[in-house]
mmCIF file of C-alpha atoms in Angstrom:
data_model
loop_
_atom_site.group_PDB
_atom_site.id
_atom_site.type_symbol
_atom_site.label_atom_id
_atom_site.label_comp_id
_atom_site.label_asym_id
_atom_site.label_seq_id
_atom_site.Cartn_x
_atom_site.Cartn_y
_atom_site.Cartn_z
ATOM 1 C CA ALA A 1 -35.139 19.795 -2.660
ATOM 2 C CA GLN A 2 -33.586 16.843 -0.942
ATOM 3 C CA THR A 3 -32.346 16.846 2.609
ATOM 4 C CA VAL A 4 -30.075 14.379 4.368
ATOM 5 C CA THR A 5 -29.997 14.135 8.148
ATOM 6 C CA GLN A 6 -27.362 12.476 10.276
ATOM 7 C CA SER A 7 -28.575 12.723 13.842
ATOM 8 C CA GLN A 8 -25.370 11.513 15.521
ATOM 9 C CA PRO A 9 -22.626 14.164 15.378
ATOM 10 C CA GLU A 10 -20.174 11.876 17.161
ATOM 11 C CA MET A 11 -19.923 8.199 17.998
ATOM 12 C CA SER A 12 -17.322 5.925 19.443
ATOM 13 C CA VAL A 13 -16.802 2.177 19.379
ATOM 14 C CA GLN A 14 -14.283 -0.272 20.724
ATOM 15 C CA GLU A 15 -11.989 -1.985 18.300
ATOM 16 C CA ALA A 16 -13.475 -5.246 16.939
ATOM 17 C CA GLU A 17 -17.021 -4.275 17.877
ATOM 18 C CA THR A 18 -19.904 -3.313 15.617
ATOM 19 C CA VAL A 19 -21.319 0.160 15.199
ATOM 20 C CA THR A 20 -24.260 1.560 13.252
ATOM 21 C CA LEU A 21 -24.415 5.091 11.887
ATOM 22 C CA SER A 22 -27.829 6.554 11.135
ATOM 23 C CA CYS A 23 -28.986 8.524 8.138
ATOM 24 C CA THR A 24 -32.418 9.643 7.047
ATOM 25 C CA TYR A 25 -33.339 11.578 3.959
ATOM 26 C CA ASP A 26 -36.273 13.315 2.438
ATOM 27 C CA THR A 27 -37.096 13.285 -1.246
ATOM 28 C CA SER A 28 -39.993 13.096 -3.635
ATOM 29 C CA GLU A 29 -37.885 11.197 -6.166
ATOM 30 C CA ASN A 30 -38.527 7.531 -6.786
ATOM 31 C CA ASN A 31 -35.198 6.788 -8.430
ATOM 32 C CA TYR A 32 -32.046 7.846 -6.609
ATOM 33 C CA TYR A 33 -28.722 6.746 -5.194
ATOM 34 C CA LEU A 34 -27.426 6.807 -1.655
ATOM 35 C CA PHE A 35 -23.821 6.794 -0.559
ATOM 36 C CA TRP A 36 -21.655 6.644 2.490
ATOM 37 C CA TYR A 37 -18.368 8.492 2.216
ATOM 38 C CA LYS A 38 -15.498 8.277 4.694
ATOM 39 C CA GLN A 39 -13.183 11.233 5.360
ATOM 40 C CA PRO A 40 -10.252 10.298 7.617
ATOM 41 C CA PRO A 41 -8.452 13.112 9.444
ATOM 42 C CA SER A 42 -6.417 15.157 6.949
ATOM 43 C CA ARG A 43 -7.038 12.650 4.205
ATOM 44 C CA GLN A 44 -9.275 12.517 1.192
ATOM 45 C CA MET A 45 -12.869 11.483 1.129
ATOM 46 C CA ILE A 46 -13.477 8.031 -0.269
ATOM 47 C CA LEU A 47 -16.604 6.173 -1.210
ATOM 48 C CA VAL A 48 -17.421 3.388 1.234
ATOM 49 C CA ILE A 49 -20.631 1.988 -0.138
ATOM 50 C CA ARG A 50 -23.387 2.778 -2.597
ATOM 51 C CA GLN A 51 -27.059 1.809 -2.777
ATOM 52 C CA GLU A 52 -29.430 2.142 -5.713
ATOM 53 C CA ALA A 53 -32.965 2.900 -4.595
ATOM 54 C CA TYR A 54 -34.579 0.498 -7.015
ATOM 55 C CA LYS A 55 -32.617 -2.416 -5.566
ATOM 56 C CA GLN A 56 -34.204 -3.997 -2.534
ATOM 57 C CA GLN A 57 -31.113 -5.909 -1.551
ATOM 58 C CA ASN A 58 -28.896 -4.099 0.911
ATOM 59 C CA ALA A 59 -25.417 -3.289 -0.364
ATOM 60 C CA THR A 60 -22.389 -4.799 1.351
ATOM 61 C CA GLU A 61 -18.665 -4.166 1.003
ATOM 62 C CA ASN A 62 -16.570 -6.407 3.203
ATOM 63 C CA ARG A 63 -17.079 -5.163 6.789
ATOM 64 C CA PHE A 64 -19.466 -2.410 5.686
ATOM 65 C CA SER A 65 -23.145 -2.978 5.062
ATOM 66 C CA VAL A 66 -26.231 -0.832 4.873
ATOM 67 C CA ASN A 67 -29.788 -1.178 6.068
ATOM 68 C CA PHE A 68 -31.842 0.556 3.403
ATOM 69 C CA GLN A 69 -35.481 1.133 4.315
ATOM 70 C CA LYS A 70 -37.004 2.954 1.360
ATOM 71 C CA ALA A 71 -40.442 3.511 2.847
ATOM 72 C CA ALA A 72 -38.939 4.933 6.010
ATOM 73 C CA LYS A 73 -36.308 6.867 4.001
ATOM 74 C CA SER A 74 -33.599 5.470 6.175
ATOM 75 C CA PHE A 75 -30.087 4.430 5.155
ATOM 76 C CA SER A 76 -27.890 3.307 8.036
ATOM 77 C CA LEU A 77 -24.309 2.085 7.817
ATOM 78 C CA LYS A 78 -23.106 -0.870 9.857
ATOM 79 C CA ILE A 79 -19.396 -1.356 10.405
ATOM 80 C CA SER A 80 -18.491 -4.784 11.688
ATOM 81 C CA ASP A 81 -15.228 -5.708 13.388
ATOM 82 C CA SER A 82 -14.276 -2.047 13.735
ATOM 83 C CA GLN A 83 -10.632 -1.199 13.132
ATOM 84 C CA LEU A 84 -8.567 1.786 14.231
ATOM 85 C CA GLY A 85 -8.343 2.853 10.605
ATOM 86 C CA ASP A 86 -12.109 3.276 10.524
ATOM 87 C CA THR A 87 -11.741 6.424 12.612
ATOM 88 C CA ALA A 88 -13.072 9.154 10.345
ATOM 89 C CA MET A 89 -15.910 11.495 9.573
ATOM 90 C CA TYR A 90 -18.651 9.613 7.764
ATOM 91 C CA PHE A 91 -20.978 11.429 5.398
ATOM 92 C CA CYS A 92 -24.251 10.119 4.095
ATOM 93 C CA ALA A 93 -25.118 11.488 0.648
ATOM 94 C CA PHE A 94 -28.024 11.449 -1.768
ATOM 95 C CA ARG A 95 -28.093 11.871 -5.530
ATOM 96 C CA PRO A 96 -31.162 11.916 -7.798
ATOM 97 C CA GLY A 97 -31.323 9.247 -10.457
ATOM 98 C CA SER A 98 -32.664 11.519 -13.140
ATOM 99 C CA GLY A 99 -33.455 15.107 -13.920
ATOM 100 C CA GLY A 100 -31.337 18.163 -14.389
ATOM 101 C CA SER A 101 -29.632 17.914 -11.027
ATOM 102 C CA ASN A 102 -28.827 14.229 -11.127
ATOM 103 C CA TYR A 103 -25.129 14.952 -10.763
ATOM 104 C CA LYS A 104 -25.581 16.780 -7.492
ATOM 105 C CA LEU A 105 -24.673 15.129 -4.207
ATOM 106 C CA THR A 106 -26.515 16.319 -1.130
ATOM 107 C CA PHE A 107 -24.517 15.521 1.987
ATOM 108 C CA GLY A 108 -25.542 15.138 5.582
ATOM 109 C CA LYS A 109 -23.568 17.006 8.240
ATOM 110 C CA GLY A 110 -21.496 13.968 9.049
ATOM 111 C CA THR A 111 -20.847 11.649 11.983
ATOM 112 C CA LEU A 112 -17.419 11.628 13.549
ATOM 113 C CA LEU A 113 -16.604 8.018 14.429
ATOM 114 C CA THR A 114 -13.768 7.218 16.779
ATOM 115 C CA VAL A 115 -12.565 3.644 17.141
ATOM 116 C CA ASN A 116 -10.889 3.110 20.501
ATOM 117 C CA PRO A 117 -8.195 0.492 21.087
ATOM 118 C CA ASP B 1 -2.516 4.846 -9.631
ATOM 119 C CA ALA B 2 -5.174 7.024 -11.195
ATOM 120 C CA MET B 3 -6.067 9.791 -8.861
ATOM 121 C CA VAL B 4 -7.215 13.330 -8.100
ATOM 122 C CA ILE B 5 -4.425 15.656 -7.012
ATOM 123 C CA GLN B 6 -4.779 19.023 -5.351
ATOM 124 C CA ASN B 7 -2.066 21.597 -4.912
ATOM 125 C CA PRO B 8 -1.161 23.069 -2.607
ATOM 126 C CA ARG B 9 -2.502 21.125 0.357
ATOM 127 C CA TYR B 10 -2.327 24.227 2.523
ATOM 128 C CA GLN B 11 -2.647 27.777 1.274
ATOM 129 C CA VAL B 12 -2.441 30.985 3.246
ATOM 130 C CA THR B 13 -3.546 34.249 1.710
ATOM 131 C CA GLN B 14 -4.312 37.729 2.866
ATOM 132 C CA PHE B 15 -7.707 39.314 3.033
ATOM 133 C CA GLY B 16 -8.557 40.566 -0.450
ATOM 134 C CA LYS B 17 -5.534 39.013 -2.181
ATOM 135 C CA PRO B 18 -6.512 36.788 -5.128
ATOM 136 C CA VAL B 19 -5.672 33.134 -4.765
ATOM 137 C CA THR B 20 -5.805 30.147 -7.116
ATOM 138 C CA LEU B 21 -6.194 26.538 -6.105
ATOM 139 C CA SER B 22 -5.291 23.733 -8.460
ATOM 140 C CA CYS B 23 -6.743 20.317 -9.200
ATOM 141 C CA SER B 24 -5.529 17.699 -11.629
ATOM 142 C CA GLN B 25 -6.720 14.216 -12.420
ATOM 143 C CA THR B 26 -5.333 11.161 -14.123
ATOM 144 C CA LEU B 27 -8.703 9.415 -14.336
ATOM 145 C CA ASN B 28 -9.594 11.045 -17.667
ATOM 146 C CA HIS B 29 -13.005 11.889 -16.265
ATOM 147 C CA ASN B 30 -15.322 14.259 -18.076
ATOM 148 C CA VAL B 31 -16.636 16.056 -15.024
ATOM 149 C CA MET B 32 -14.736 18.052 -12.431
ATOM 150 C CA TYR B 33 -16.331 19.603 -9.360
ATOM 151 C CA TRP B 34 -15.306 22.126 -6.727
ATOM 152 C CA TYR B 35 -16.720 21.937 -3.198
ATOM 153 C CA GLN B 36 -16.277 24.189 -0.203
ATOM 154 C CA GLN B 37 -16.187 22.469 3.177
ATOM 155 C CA LYS B 38 -16.146 24.615 6.288
ATOM 156 C CA SER B 39 -15.124 23.206 9.620
ATOM 157 C CA SER B 40 -17.432 20.439 10.864
ATOM 158 C CA GLN B 41 -19.819 20.967 7.956
ATOM 159 C CA ALA B 42 -20.836 19.017 4.909
ATOM 160 C CA PRO B 43 -19.211 19.791 1.559
ATOM 161 C CA LYS B 44 -21.088 22.378 -0.471
ATOM 162 C CA LEU B 45 -20.941 22.269 -4.255
ATOM 163 C CA LEU B 46 -19.712 25.503 -5.828
ATOM 164 C CA PHE B 47 -19.684 24.537 -9.512
ATOM 165 C CA HIS B 48 -18.722 21.860 -11.957
ATOM 166 C CA TYR B 49 -17.425 21.433 -15.485
ATOM 167 C CA TYR B 50 -18.747 18.864 -17.872
ATOM 168 C CA ASP B 51 -15.946 18.859 -20.403
ATOM 169 C CA LYS B 52 -15.718 22.583 -21.203
ATOM 170 C CA ASP B 53 -19.243 23.427 -20.111
ATOM 171 C CA PHE B 54 -19.251 25.400 -16.879
ATOM 172 C CA ASN B 55 -22.160 25.064 -14.457
ATOM 173 C CA ASN B 56 -22.414 27.399 -11.513
ATOM 174 C CA GLU B 57 -24.580 26.622 -8.489
ATOM 175 C CA ALA B 58 -27.161 29.328 -7.927
ATOM 176 C CA ASP B 59 -25.854 30.305 -4.508
ATOM 177 C CA THR B 60 -22.141 30.386 -5.359
ATOM 178 C CA PRO B 61 -20.795 33.908 -4.771
ATOM 179 C CA ASP B 62 -19.393 35.817 -7.740
ATOM 180 C CA ASN B 63 -16.113 35.970 -5.867
ATOM 181 C CA PHE B 64 -15.519 32.366 -6.889
ATOM 182 C CA GLN B 65 -14.522 31.551 -10.452
ATOM 183 C CA SER B 66 -13.181 28.486 -12.174
ATOM 184 C CA ARG B 67 -11.141 27.562 -15.226
ATOM 185 C CA ARG B 68 -10.628 24.287 -16.965
ATOM 186 C CA PRO B 69 -7.934 24.646 -19.623
ATOM 187 C CA ASN B 70 -7.935 20.946 -20.503
ATOM 188 C CA THR B 71 -9.380 17.621 -19.384
ATOM 189 C CA SER B 72 -6.806 17.069 -16.690
ATOM 190 C CA PHE B 73 -6.730 20.413 -14.904
ATOM 191 C CA CYS B 74 -9.240 22.619 -13.164
ATOM 192 C CA PHE B 75 -8.577 25.783 -11.160
ATOM 193 C CA LEU B 76 -10.537 27.580 -8.486
ATOM 194 C CA ASP B 77 -9.950 31.328 -8.388
ATOM 195 C CA ILE B 78 -11.051 33.378 -5.413
ATOM 196 C CA ARG B 79 -10.854 36.979 -6.546
ATOM 197 C CA SER B 80 -11.020 38.749 -3.199
ATOM 198 C CA PRO B 81 -10.912 36.275 -0.320
ATOM 199 C CA GLY B 82 -12.718 37.235 2.818
ATOM 200 C CA LEU B 83 -12.362 35.751 6.277
ATOM 201 C CA GLY B 84 -15.518 33.738 5.624
ATOM 202 C CA ASP B 85 -13.860 31.979 2.711
ATOM 203 C CA ALA B 86 -11.461 30.125 4.964
ATOM 204 C CA ALA B 87 -12.327 26.487 4.405
ATOM 205 C CA MET B 88 -11.237 23.204 2.903
ATOM 206 C CA TYR B 89 -11.719 23.188 -0.856
ATOM 207 C CA LEU B 90 -12.346 19.794 -2.353
ATOM 208 C CA CYS B 91 -12.003 18.850 -5.979
ATOM 209 C CA ALA B 92 -13.848 15.812 -7.288
ATOM 210 C CA THR B 93 -14.249 14.079 -10.625
ATOM 211 C CA SER B 94 -16.698 11.698 -12.205
ATOM 212 C CA ARG B 95 -16.853 9.945 -15.515
ATOM 213 C CA GLY B 96 -20.245 11.371 -16.358
ATOM 214 C CA LEU B 97 -23.155 13.233 -14.904
ATOM 215 C CA ALA B 98 -25.990 10.771 -15.119
ATOM 216 C CA GLY B 99 -27.158 9.045 -11.999
ATOM 217 C CA THR B 100 -26.368 5.593 -13.305
ATOM 218 C CA GLY B 101 -23.654 3.316 -12.107
ATOM 219 C CA GLY B 102 -20.087 4.251 -12.777
ATOM 220 C CA ASN B 103 -20.551 7.950 -12.244
ATOM 221 C CA GLU B 104 -19.521 8.126 -8.634
ATOM 222 C CA GLN B 105 -17.461 11.098 -7.596
ATOM 223 C CA PHE B 106 -13.813 10.645 -6.676
ATOM 224 C CA PHE B 107 -12.379 13.250 -4.340
ATOM 225 C CA GLY B 108 -8.968 14.804 -3.999
ATOM 226 C CA PRO B 109 -7.326 15.373 -0.595
ATOM 227 C CA GLY B 110 -8.404 19.011 -0.487
ATOM 228 C CA THR B 111 -6.660 22.346 -0.045
ATOM 229 C CA ARG B 112 -7.062 24.047 3.292
ATOM 230 C CA LEU B 113 -7.279 27.786 2.769
ATOM 231 C CA THR B 114 -6.456 30.216 5.542
ATOM 232 C CA VAL B 115 -7.281 33.900 5.125
ATOM 233 C CA LEU B 116 -5.368 36.328 7.319
#
């Protein structure tokens, strides 16, 4: 079974600064997908960024980028130029690339990020 | 805009009184999921439908049932809610099941269930 660990329950950052959220995972799979989801207060969860394990290049989406270290099983999220609207719970998630449970997302416990003005 | 809609957003029920939560989607996705998310915890998958095929997670209590009358709608039925069932219930959809690109899950805003 896969596990996803987010070791930072809460973080804060000043507006316009950069913050990095940590995520580690454990799996015996070689092919898988990693995700960061954002859940703002009282709003729906949305996909921020996605990484395919077989791709060495780190995914980027505008101000969001990841540092994917496959050997270390690490998948951190960097938010540049933080904005007040980035305040949310951030979940790291894992999904196998094949097999009978390849639909199943395993989530970490989340990191609550607060962006301060 | 194509989206996942959940009604109601807030639901209050009494201990032991059956309750139904609703999810609809305009994405025309094949798969619909139900998650339970307790306060400050990660979402936990209860079950999913691939088209009309129902798939229950092994640790989902029998108290939780689901119906999918058509592609667009999926319901979560809690037959006898207990205090421990108070949570946010999230509906999600995806085009397919396979772990390839394009099968990301799209989430609805959730229904917060309170059990008195």
